[in-house]
Amino acid sequence: KQEVTQIPAALSVPEGENLVLNCSFTDSAIYNLQWFRQDPGKGLTSLLLIQSSQREQTSGRLNASLDKSSGRSTLYIAASQPGDSATYLCAVAPNAGGTSYGKLTFGQGTILTVHP
Amino acid sequence: KAGVTQTPRYLIKTRGQQVTLSCSPISGHRSVSWYQQTPGQGLQFLFEYFSETQRNKGNFPGRFSGRQFSNSRSEMNVSTLELGDSALYLCASSTQGYSYNEQFFGPGTRLTVL
């Protein structure tokens, strides 16, 4: 059974800092890994999707890396801003021969607070 | 292109009642997945529908059911509500529902059971 863990559970940083969020998964048989952002009481916004064959993806100030063999991914946020404050979730899609339709396994999330 | 929409956004029910939630996927997407999010358990997969057929199901009791219509819109029903069913219910759509298809999430329905 796939388990996804995110560390730290919460993080508070001053504006302008570069920061790293960690995600680990127990079963390396994944098809891809996705990072999401969730604002309080809202839905999920996709930030980055990394295919299992890729090592990293970049979008603006965000960079996500994937080491499938060790079961780890990191989300790097450069020059953090108060508007980055949210919960960040990682989720893995299994490589189960196409039978695990629609199922993502999520970590518990990292609550990020960036203060001015 | 319009995103995934969910209605209603908020619901308050009492124990023992039943509830129906609706999800309209992105145009052209035929797969709809449902998730339950609670502070204790996080995001958990409920089920997935494609072409009006349930193809995958998570570990939830039979009180949780769903269906999908020919226009790909999906509904989720919870019968005999319990206090523990209070949660944010999210649906996601994708083109085909395979692992390599990116999923796009709606804003969620916040269900409170009193």
PDB file of N, CA and C in Angstrom, chain A residues 37-115:
ATOM      1  N   ARG A  37      -1.313  23.192  -4.484  1.00  0.00           N
ATOM      2  CA  ARG A  37      -1.460  24.220  -3.454  1.00  0.00           C
ATOM      3  C   ARG A  37      -2.933  24.268  -3.068  1.00  0.00           C
ATOM      4  N   GLN A  38      -3.191  24.418  -1.753  1.00  0.00           N
ATOM      5  CA  GLN A  38      -4.570  24.545  -1.291  1.00  0.00           C
ATOM      6  C   GLN A  38      -4.673  25.714  -0.328  1.00  0.00           C
ATOM      7  N   ASP A  39      -5.499  26.684  -0.677  1.00  0.00           N
ATOM      8  CA  ASP A  39      -5.790  27.788   0.227  1.00  0.00           C
ATOM      9  C   ASP A  39      -6.910  27.350   1.168  1.00  0.00           C
ATOM     10  N   PRO A  40      -6.988  27.952   2.355  1.00  0.00           N
ATOM     11  CA  PRO A  40      -7.951  27.487   3.369  1.00  0.00           C
ATOM     12  C   PRO A  40      -9.371  27.351   2.838  1.00  0.00           C
ATOM     13  N   GLY A  41      -9.946  26.175   3.011  1.00  0.00           N
ATOM     14  CA  GLY A  41     -11.327  25.930   2.611  1.00  0.00           C
ATOM     15  C   GLY A  41     -11.556  25.857   1.120  1.00  0.00           C
ATOM     16  N   LYS A  42     -10.506  25.849   0.339  1.00  0.00           N
ATOM     17  CA  LYS A  42     -10.647  25.874  -1.124  1.00  0.00           C
ATOM     18  C   LYS A  42     -10.213  24.544  -1.742  1.00  0.00           C
ATOM     19  N   GLY A  43     -10.360  24.459  -3.070  1.00  0.00           N
ATOM     20  CA  GLY A  43      -9.933  23.274  -3.788  1.00  0.00           C
ATOM     21  C   GLY A  43      -8.429  23.268  -4.011  1.00  0.00           C
ATOM     22  N   LEU A  44      -7.979  22.334  -4.834  1.00  0.00           N
ATOM     23  CA  LEU A  44      -6.554  22.171  -5.091  1.00  0.00           C
ATOM     24  C   LEU A  44      -6.172  22.820  -6.412  1.00  0.00           C
ATOM     25  N   THR A  45      -5.056  23.532  -6.378  1.00  0.00           N
ATOM     26  CA  THR A  45      -4.506  24.125  -7.592  1.00  0.00           C
ATOM     27  C   THR A  45      -3.224  23.383  -7.934  1.00  0.00           C
ATOM     28  N   SER A  46      -3.153  22.835  -9.134  1.00  0.00           N
ATOM     29  CA  SER A  46      -1.959  22.108  -9.545  1.00  0.00           C
ATOM     30  C   SER A  46      -0.814  23.076  -9.783  1.00  0.00           C
ATOM     31  N   LEU A  47       0.337  22.743  -9.206  1.00  0.00           N
ATOM     32  CA  LEU A  47       1.528  23.586  -9.366  1.00  0.00           C
ATOM     33  C   LEU A  47       2.486  22.987 -10.397  1.00  0.00           C
ATOM     34  N   LEU A  48       2.839  21.745 -10.170  1.00  0.00           N
ATOM     35  CA  LEU A  48       3.802  21.075 -11.047  1.00  0.00           C
ATOM     36  C   LEU A  48       3.475  19.597 -11.101  1.00  0.00           C
ATOM     37  N   LEU A  49       3.657  19.002 -12.261  1.00  0.00           N
ATOM     38  CA  LEU A  49       3.509  17.565 -12.429  1.00  0.00           C
ATOM     39  C   LEU A  49       4.803  17.033 -13.014  1.00  0.00           C
ATOM     40  N   ILE A  50       5.391  16.032 -12.352  1.00  0.00           N
ATOM     41  CA  ILE A  50       6.637  15.435 -12.832  1.00  0.00           C
ATOM     42  C   ILE A  50       6.351  14.000 -13.230  1.00  0.00           C
ATOM     43  N   GLN A  51       6.674  13.664 -14.462  1.00  0.00           N
ATOM     44  CA  GLN A  51       6.540  12.278 -14.897  1.00  0.00           C
ATOM     45  C   GLN A  51       7.671  11.456 -14.279  1.00  0.00           C
ATOM     46  N   SER A  52       7.461  10.168 -14.130  1.00  0.00           N
ATOM     47  CA  SER A  52       8.452   9.309 -13.462  1.00  0.00           C
ATOM     48  C   SER A  52       9.785   9.290 -14.194  1.00  0.00           C
ATOM     49  N   SER A  53       9.750   9.582 -15.488  1.00  0.00           N
ATOM     50  CA  SER A  53      10.988   9.580 -16.276  1.00  0.00           C
ATOM     51  C   SER A  53      11.750  10.906 -16.174  1.00  0.00           C
ATOM     52  N   GLN A  54      11.149  11.898 -15.534  1.00  0.00           N
ATOM     53  CA  GLN A  54      11.777  13.206 -15.414  1.00  0.00           C
ATOM     54  C   GLN A  54      12.475  13.356 -14.065  1.00  0.00           C
ATOM     55  N   ARG A  55      13.424  14.282 -14.027  1.00  0.00           N
ATOM     56  CA  ARG A  55      14.136  14.549 -12.780  1.00  0.00           C
ATOM     57  C   ARG A  55      13.625  15.807 -12.102  1.00  0.00           C
ATOM     58  N   GLU A  56      13.175  16.784 -12.919  1.00  0.00           N
ATOM     59  CA  GLU A  56      12.661  18.005 -12.324  1.00  0.00           C
ATOM     60  C   GLU A  56      11.776  18.764 -13.291  1.00  0.00           C
ATOM     61  N   GLN A  57      10.990  19.682 -12.680  1.00  0.00           N
ATOM     62  CA  GLN A  57      10.118  20.563 -13.441  1.00  0.00           C
ATOM     63  C   GLN A  57      10.188  21.936 -12.786  1.00  0.00           C
ATOM     64  N   THR A  58      10.071  22.961 -13.616  1.00  0.00           N
ATOM     65  CA  THR A  58      10.169  24.338 -13.114  1.00  0.00           C
ATOM     66  C   THR A  58       8.997  25.149 -13.624  1.00  0.00           C
ATOM     67  N   SER A  59       8.498  26.027 -12.742  1.00  0.00           N
ATOM     68  CA  SER A  59       7.471  26.976 -13.139  1.00  0.00           C
ATOM     69  C   SER A  59       7.676  28.234 -12.297  1.00  0.00           C
ATOM     70  N   GLY A  60       8.184  29.268 -12.936  1.00  0.00           N
ATOM     71  CA  GLY A  60       8.419  30.518 -12.220  1.00  0.00           C
ATOM     72  C   GLY A  60       9.393  30.338 -11.065  1.00  0.00           C
ATOM     73  N   ARG A  61       8.936  30.674  -9.852  1.00  0.00           N
ATOM     74  CA  ARG A  61       9.793  30.549  -8.668  1.00  0.00           C
ATOM     75  C   ARG A  61       9.762  29.142  -8.072  1.00  0.00           C
ATOM     76  N   LEU A  62       9.044  28.246  -8.691  1.00  0.00           N
ATOM     77  CA  LEU A  62       8.911  26.884  -8.171  1.00  0.00           C
ATOM     78  C   LEU A  62       9.749  25.912  -8.983  1.00  0.00           C
ATOM     79  N   ASN A  63      10.391  25.006  -8.242  1.00  0.00           N
ATOM     80  CA  ASN A  63      11.136  23.932  -8.886  1.00  0.00           C
ATOM     81  C   ASN A  63      10.879  22.661  -8.112  1.00  0.00           C
ATOM     82  N   ALA A  64      10.450  21.627  -8.798  1.00  0.00           N
ATOM     83  CA  ALA A  64      10.212  20.345  -8.144  1.00  0.00           C
ATOM     84  C   ALA A  64      11.155  19.306  -8.732  1.00  0.00           C
ATOM     85  N   SER A  65      11.730  18.498  -7.857  1.00  0.00           N
ATOM     86  CA  SER A  65      12.602  17.418  -8.296  1.00  0.00           C
ATOM     87  C   SER A  65      12.008  16.082  -7.879  1.00  0.00           C
ATOM     88  N   LEU A  66      12.433  15.039  -8.572  1.00  0.00           N
ATOM     89  CA  LEU A  66      11.934  13.700  -8.282  1.00  0.00           C
ATOM     90  C   LEU A  66      13.079  12.705  -8.352  1.00  0.00           C
ATOM     91  N   ASP A  67      13.227  11.909  -7.302  1.00  0.00           N
ATOM     92  CA  ASP A  67      14.156  10.787  -7.291  1.00  0.00           C
ATOM     93  C   ASP A  67      13.314   9.556  -7.018  1.00  0.00           C
ATOM     94  N   LYS A  68      12.873   8.913  -8.091  1.00  0.00           N
ATOM     95  CA  LYS A  68      11.937   7.818  -7.946  1.00  0.00           C
ATOM     96  C   LYS A  68      12.549   6.636  -7.196  1.00  0.00           C
ATOM     97  N   SER A  69      13.804   6.364  -7.454  1.00  0.00           N
ATOM     98  CA  SER A  69      14.432   5.187  -6.848  1.00  0.00           C
ATOM     99  C   SER A  69      14.506   5.301  -5.333  1.00  0.00           C
ATOM    100  N   SER A  70      14.691   6.518  -4.837  1.00  0.00           N
ATOM    101  CA  SER A  70      14.757   6.698  -3.385  1.00  0.00           C
ATOM    102  C   SER A  70      13.410   7.093  -2.797  1.00  0.00           C
ATOM    103  N   GLY A  71      12.421   7.286  -3.653  1.00  0.00           N
ATOM    104  CA  GLY A  71      11.078   7.616  -3.182  1.00  0.00           C
ATOM    105  C   GLY A  71      10.975   9.012  -2.600  1.00  0.00           C
ATOM    106  N   ARG A  72      11.610   9.985  -3.264  1.00  0.00           N
ATOM    107  CA  ARG A  72      11.596  11.340  -2.714  1.00  0.00           C
ATOM    108  C   ARG A  72      11.345  12.391  -3.782  1.00  0.00           C
ATOM    109  N   SER A  73      10.671  13.447  -3.348  1.00  0.00           N
ATOM    110  CA  SER A  73      10.504  14.630  -4.180  1.00  0.00           C
ATOM    111  C   SER A  73      10.655  15.853  -3.300  1.00  0.00           C
ATOM    112  N   THR A  74      11.167  16.921  -3.875  1.00  0.00           N
ATOM    113  CA  THR A  74      11.258  18.171  -3.138  1.00  0.00           C
ATOM    114  C   THR A  74      10.634  19.284  -3.976  1.00  0.00           C
ATOM    115  N   LEU A  75      10.012  20.213  -3.295  1.00  0.00           N
ATOM    116  CA  LEU A  75       9.490  21.421  -3.923  1.00  0.00           C
ATOM    117  C   LEU A  75      10.290  22.583  -3.375  1.00  0.00           C
ATOM    118  N   TYR A  76      10.964  23.277  -4.265  1.00  0.00           N
ATOM    119  CA  TYR A  76      11.793  24.419  -3.905  1.00  0.00           C
ATOM    120  C   TYR A  76      11.046  25.695  -4.291  1.00  0.00           C
ATOM    121  N   ILE A  77      10.894  26.599  -3.317  1.00  0.00           N
ATOM    122  CA  ILE A  77      10.239  27.880  -3.576  1.00  0.00           C
ATOM    123  C   ILE A  77      11.276  28.975  -3.358  1.00  0.00           C
ATOM    124  N   ALA A  78      11.548  29.717  -4.403  1.00  0.00           N
ATOM    125  CA  ALA A  78      12.543  30.787  -4.311  1.00  0.00           C
ATOM    126  C   ALA A  78      11.873  32.106  -3.931  1.00  0.00           C
ATOM    127  N   ALA A  79      12.626  32.889  -3.141  1.00  0.00           N
ATOM    128  CA  ALA A  79      12.193  34.243  -2.798  1.00  0.00           C
ATOM    129  C   ALA A  79      10.727  34.265  -2.364  1.00  0.00           C
ATOM    130  N   SER A  80      10.426  33.577  -1.287  1.00  0.00           N
ATOM    131  CA  SER A  80       9.043  33.404  -0.841  1.00  0.00           C
ATOM    132  C   SER A  80       8.348  34.746  -0.569  1.00  0.00           C
ATOM    133  N   GLN A  81       7.024  34.745  -0.772  1.00  0.00           N
ATOM    134  CA  GLN A  81       6.204  35.941  -0.593  1.00  0.00           C
ATOM    135  C   GLN A  81       5.013  35.596   0.300  1.00  0.00           C
ATOM    136  N   PRO A  82       4.433  36.582   0.955  1.00  0.00           N
ATOM    137  CA  PRO A  82       3.259  36.292   1.791  1.00  0.00           C
ATOM    138  C   PRO A  82       2.137  35.587   1.030  1.00  0.00           C
ATOM    139  N   GLY A  83       2.006  35.884  -0.241  1.00  0.00           N
ATOM    140  CA  GLY A  83       0.987  35.237  -1.069  1.00  0.00           C
ATOM    141  C   GLY A  83       1.239  33.756  -1.289  1.00  0.00           C
ATOM    142  N   ASP A  84       2.423  33.273  -0.929  1.00  0.00           N
ATOM    143  CA  ASP A  84       2.714  31.838  -1.049  1.00  0.00           C
ATOM    144  C   ASP A  84       2.136  31.063   0.128  1.00  0.00           C
ATOM    145  N   SER A  85       1.649  31.745   1.127  1.00  0.00           N
ATOM    146  CA  SER A  85       1.092  31.086   2.310  1.00  0.00           C
ATOM    147  C   SER A  85      -0.101  30.219   1.914  1.00  0.00           C
ATOM    148  N   ALA A  86      -0.005  28.948   2.226  1.00  0.00           N
ATOM    149  CA  ALA A  86      -1.027  27.968   1.837  1.00  0.00           C
ATOM    150  C   ALA A  86      -0.571  26.608   2.331  1.00  0.00           C
ATOM    151  N   THR A  87      -1.396  25.600   2.087  1.00  0.00           N
ATOM    152  CA  THR A  87      -0.983  24.212   2.331  1.00  0.00           C
ATOM    153  C   THR A  87      -0.517  23.621   1.014  1.00  0.00           C
ATOM    154  N   TYR A  88       0.631  22.967   1.054  1.00  0.00           N
ATOM    155  CA  TYR A  88       1.201  22.353  -0.144  1.00  0.00           C
ATOM    156  C   TYR A  88       1.108  20.838  -0.002  1.00  0.00           C
ATOM    157  N   LEU A  89       0.515  20.211  -1.001  1.00  0.00           N
ATOM    158  CA  LEU A  89       0.275  18.771  -0.981  1.00  0.00           C
ATOM    159  C   LEU A  89       1.001  18.119  -2.145  1.00  0.00           C
ATOM    160  N   CYS A  90       1.574  16.957  -1.887  1.00  0.00           N
ATOM    161  CA  CYS A  90       2.098  16.169  -2.986  1.00  0.00           C
ATOM    162  C   CYS A  90       1.216  14.924  -3.138  1.00  0.00           C
ATOM    163  N   ALA A  91       1.131  14.430  -4.343  1.00  0.00           N
ATOM    164  CA  ALA A  91       0.294  13.273  -4.628  1.00  0.00           C
ATOM    165  C   ALA A  91       0.970  12.422  -5.695  1.00  0.00           C
ATOM    166  N   VAL A  92       0.860  11.106  -5.556  1.00  0.00           N
ATOM    167  CA  VAL A  92       1.458  10.212  -6.537  1.00  0.00           C
ATOM    168  C   VAL A  92       0.371   9.425  -7.261  1.00  0.00           C
ATOM    169  N   ALA A  93       0.598   9.230  -8.539  1.00  0.00           N
ATOM    170  CA  ALA A  93      -0.279   8.389  -9.359  1.00  0.00           C
ATOM    171  C   ALA A  93       0.438   7.065  -9.563  1.00  0.00           C
ATOM    172  N   PRO A  94      -0.218   5.947  -9.280  1.00  0.00           N
ATOM    173  CA  PRO A  94       0.464   4.653  -9.338  1.00  0.00           C
ATOM    174  C   PRO A  94       0.693   4.182 -10.760  1.00  0.00           C
ATOM    175  N   ASN A  95       1.739   3.419 -10.948  1.00  0.00           N
ATOM    176  CA  ASN A  95       1.986   2.748 -12.211  1.00  0.00           C
ATOM    177  C   ASN A  95       1.488   1.323 -12.026  1.00  0.00           C
ATOM    178  N   ALA A  96       0.181   1.173 -12.196  1.00  0.00           N
ATOM    179  CA  ALA A  96      -0.447  -0.112 -11.867  1.00  0.00           C
ATOM    180  C   ALA A  96      -1.046  -0.754 -13.103  1.00  0.00           C
ATOM    181  N   GLY A  97      -0.389  -0.582 -14.220  1.00  0.00           N
ATOM    182  CA  GLY A  97      -0.877  -1.218 -15.432  1.00  0.00           C
ATOM    183  C   GLY A  97      -2.199  -0.682 -15.896  1.00  0.00           C
ATOM    184  N   GLY A  98      -2.505   0.559 -15.508  1.00  0.00           N
ATOM    185  CA  GLY A  98      -3.741   1.178 -15.993  1.00  0.00           C
ATOM    186  C   GLY A  98      -4.978   0.788 -15.231  1.00  0.00           C
ATOM    187  N   THR A  99      -4.835   0.047 -14.144  1.00  0.00           N
ATOM    188  CA  THR A  99      -6.032  -0.392 -13.418  1.00  0.00           C
ATOM    189  C   THR A  99      -6.408   0.532 -12.273  1.00  0.00           C
ATOM    190  N   SER A 100      -5.501   1.401 -11.863  1.00  0.00           N
ATOM    191  CA  SER A 100      -5.812   2.268 -10.727  1.00  0.00           C
ATOM    192  C   SER A 100      -6.389   3.570 -11.239  1.00  0.00           C
ATOM    193  N   TYR A 101      -7.531   3.473 -11.866  1.00  0.00           N
ATOM    194  CA  TYR A 101      -8.125   4.624 -12.514  1.00  0.00           C
ATOM    195  C   TYR A 101      -8.428   5.735 -11.526  1.00  0.00           C
ATOM    196  N   GLY A 102      -7.925   6.942 -11.881  1.00  0.00           N
ATOM    197  CA  GLY A 102      -8.326   8.152 -11.173  1.00  0.00           C
ATOM    198  C   GLY A 102      -7.831   8.291  -9.760  1.00  0.00           C
ATOM    199  N   LYS A 103      -7.046   7.344  -9.273  1.00  0.00           N
ATOM    200  CA  LYS A 103      -6.672   7.376  -7.860  1.00  0.00           C
ATOM    201  C   LYS A 103      -5.306   8.016  -7.668  1.00  0.00           C
ATOM    202  N   LEU A 104      -5.288   9.094  -6.890  1.00  0.00           N
ATOM    203  CA  LEU A 104      -4.055   9.693  -6.425  1.00  0.00           C
ATOM    204  C   LEU A 104      -3.935   9.425  -4.925  1.00  0.00           C
ATOM    205  N   THR A 105      -2.693   9.184  -4.470  1.00  0.00           N
ATOM    206  CA  THR A 105      -2.448   9.048  -3.033  1.00  0.00           C
ATOM    207  C   THR A 105      -1.731  10.305  -2.564  1.00  0.00           C
ATOM    208  N   PHE A 106      -2.323  10.957  -1.575  1.00  0.00           N
ATOM    209  CA  PHE A 106      -1.836  12.250  -1.110  1.00  0.00           C
ATOM    210  C   PHE A 106      -1.053  12.143   0.186  1.00  0.00           C
ATOM    211  N   GLY A 107      -0.109  13.075   0.360  1.00  0.00           N
ATOM    212  CA  GLY A 107       0.499  13.283   1.659  1.00  0.00           C
ATOM    213  C   GLY A 107      -0.414  14.162   2.506  1.00  0.00           C
ATOM    214  N   GLN A 108      -0.035  14.345   3.765  1.00  0.00           N
ATOM    215  CA  GLN A 108      -0.861  15.135   4.686  1.00  0.00           C
ATOM    216  C   GLN A 108      -0.674  16.635   4.484  1.00  0.00           C
ATOM    217  N   GLY A 109       0.340  17.025   3.743  1.00  0.00           N
ATOM    218  CA  GLY A 109       0.534  18.434   3.436  1.00  0.00           C
ATOM    219  C   GLY A 109       1.505  19.148   4.364  1.00  0.00           C
ATOM    220  N   THR A 110       2.045  20.237   3.862  1.00  0.00           N
ATOM    221  CA  THR A 110       2.874  21.151   4.642  1.00  0.00           C
ATOM    222  C   THR A 110       2.181  22.507   4.658  1.00  0.00           C
ATOM    223  N   ILE A 111       1.902  23.000   5.859  1.00  0.00           N
ATOM    224  CA  ILE A 111       1.268  24.321   6.003  1.00  0.00           C
ATOM    225  C   ILE A 111       2.373  25.363   6.028  1.00  0.00           C
ATOM    226  N   LEU A 112       2.377  26.209   5.002  1.00  0.00           N
ATOM    227  CA  LEU A 112       3.418  27.226   4.869  1.00  0.00           C
ATOM    228  C   LEU A 112       2.862  28.605   5.220  1.00  0.00           C
ATOM    229  N   THR A 113       3.566  29.295   6.087  1.00  0.00           N
ATOM    230  CA  THR A 113       3.230  30.686   6.403  1.00  0.00           C
ATOM    231  C   THR A 113       4.446  31.538   6.095  1.00  0.00           C
ATOM    232  N   VAL A 114       4.264  32.528   5.250  1.00  0.00           N
ATOM    233  CA  VAL A 114       5.325  33.476   4.929  1.00  0.00           C
ATOM    234  C   VAL A 114       4.902  34.821   5.498  1.00  0.00           C
ATOM    235  N   HIS A 115       5.659  35.313   6.465  1.00  0.00           N
ATOM    236  CA  HIS A 115       5.263  36.579   7.095  1.00  0.00           C
ATOM    237  C   HIS A 115       6.118  37.725   6.578  1.00  0.00           C
TER     238      HIS A 115
END
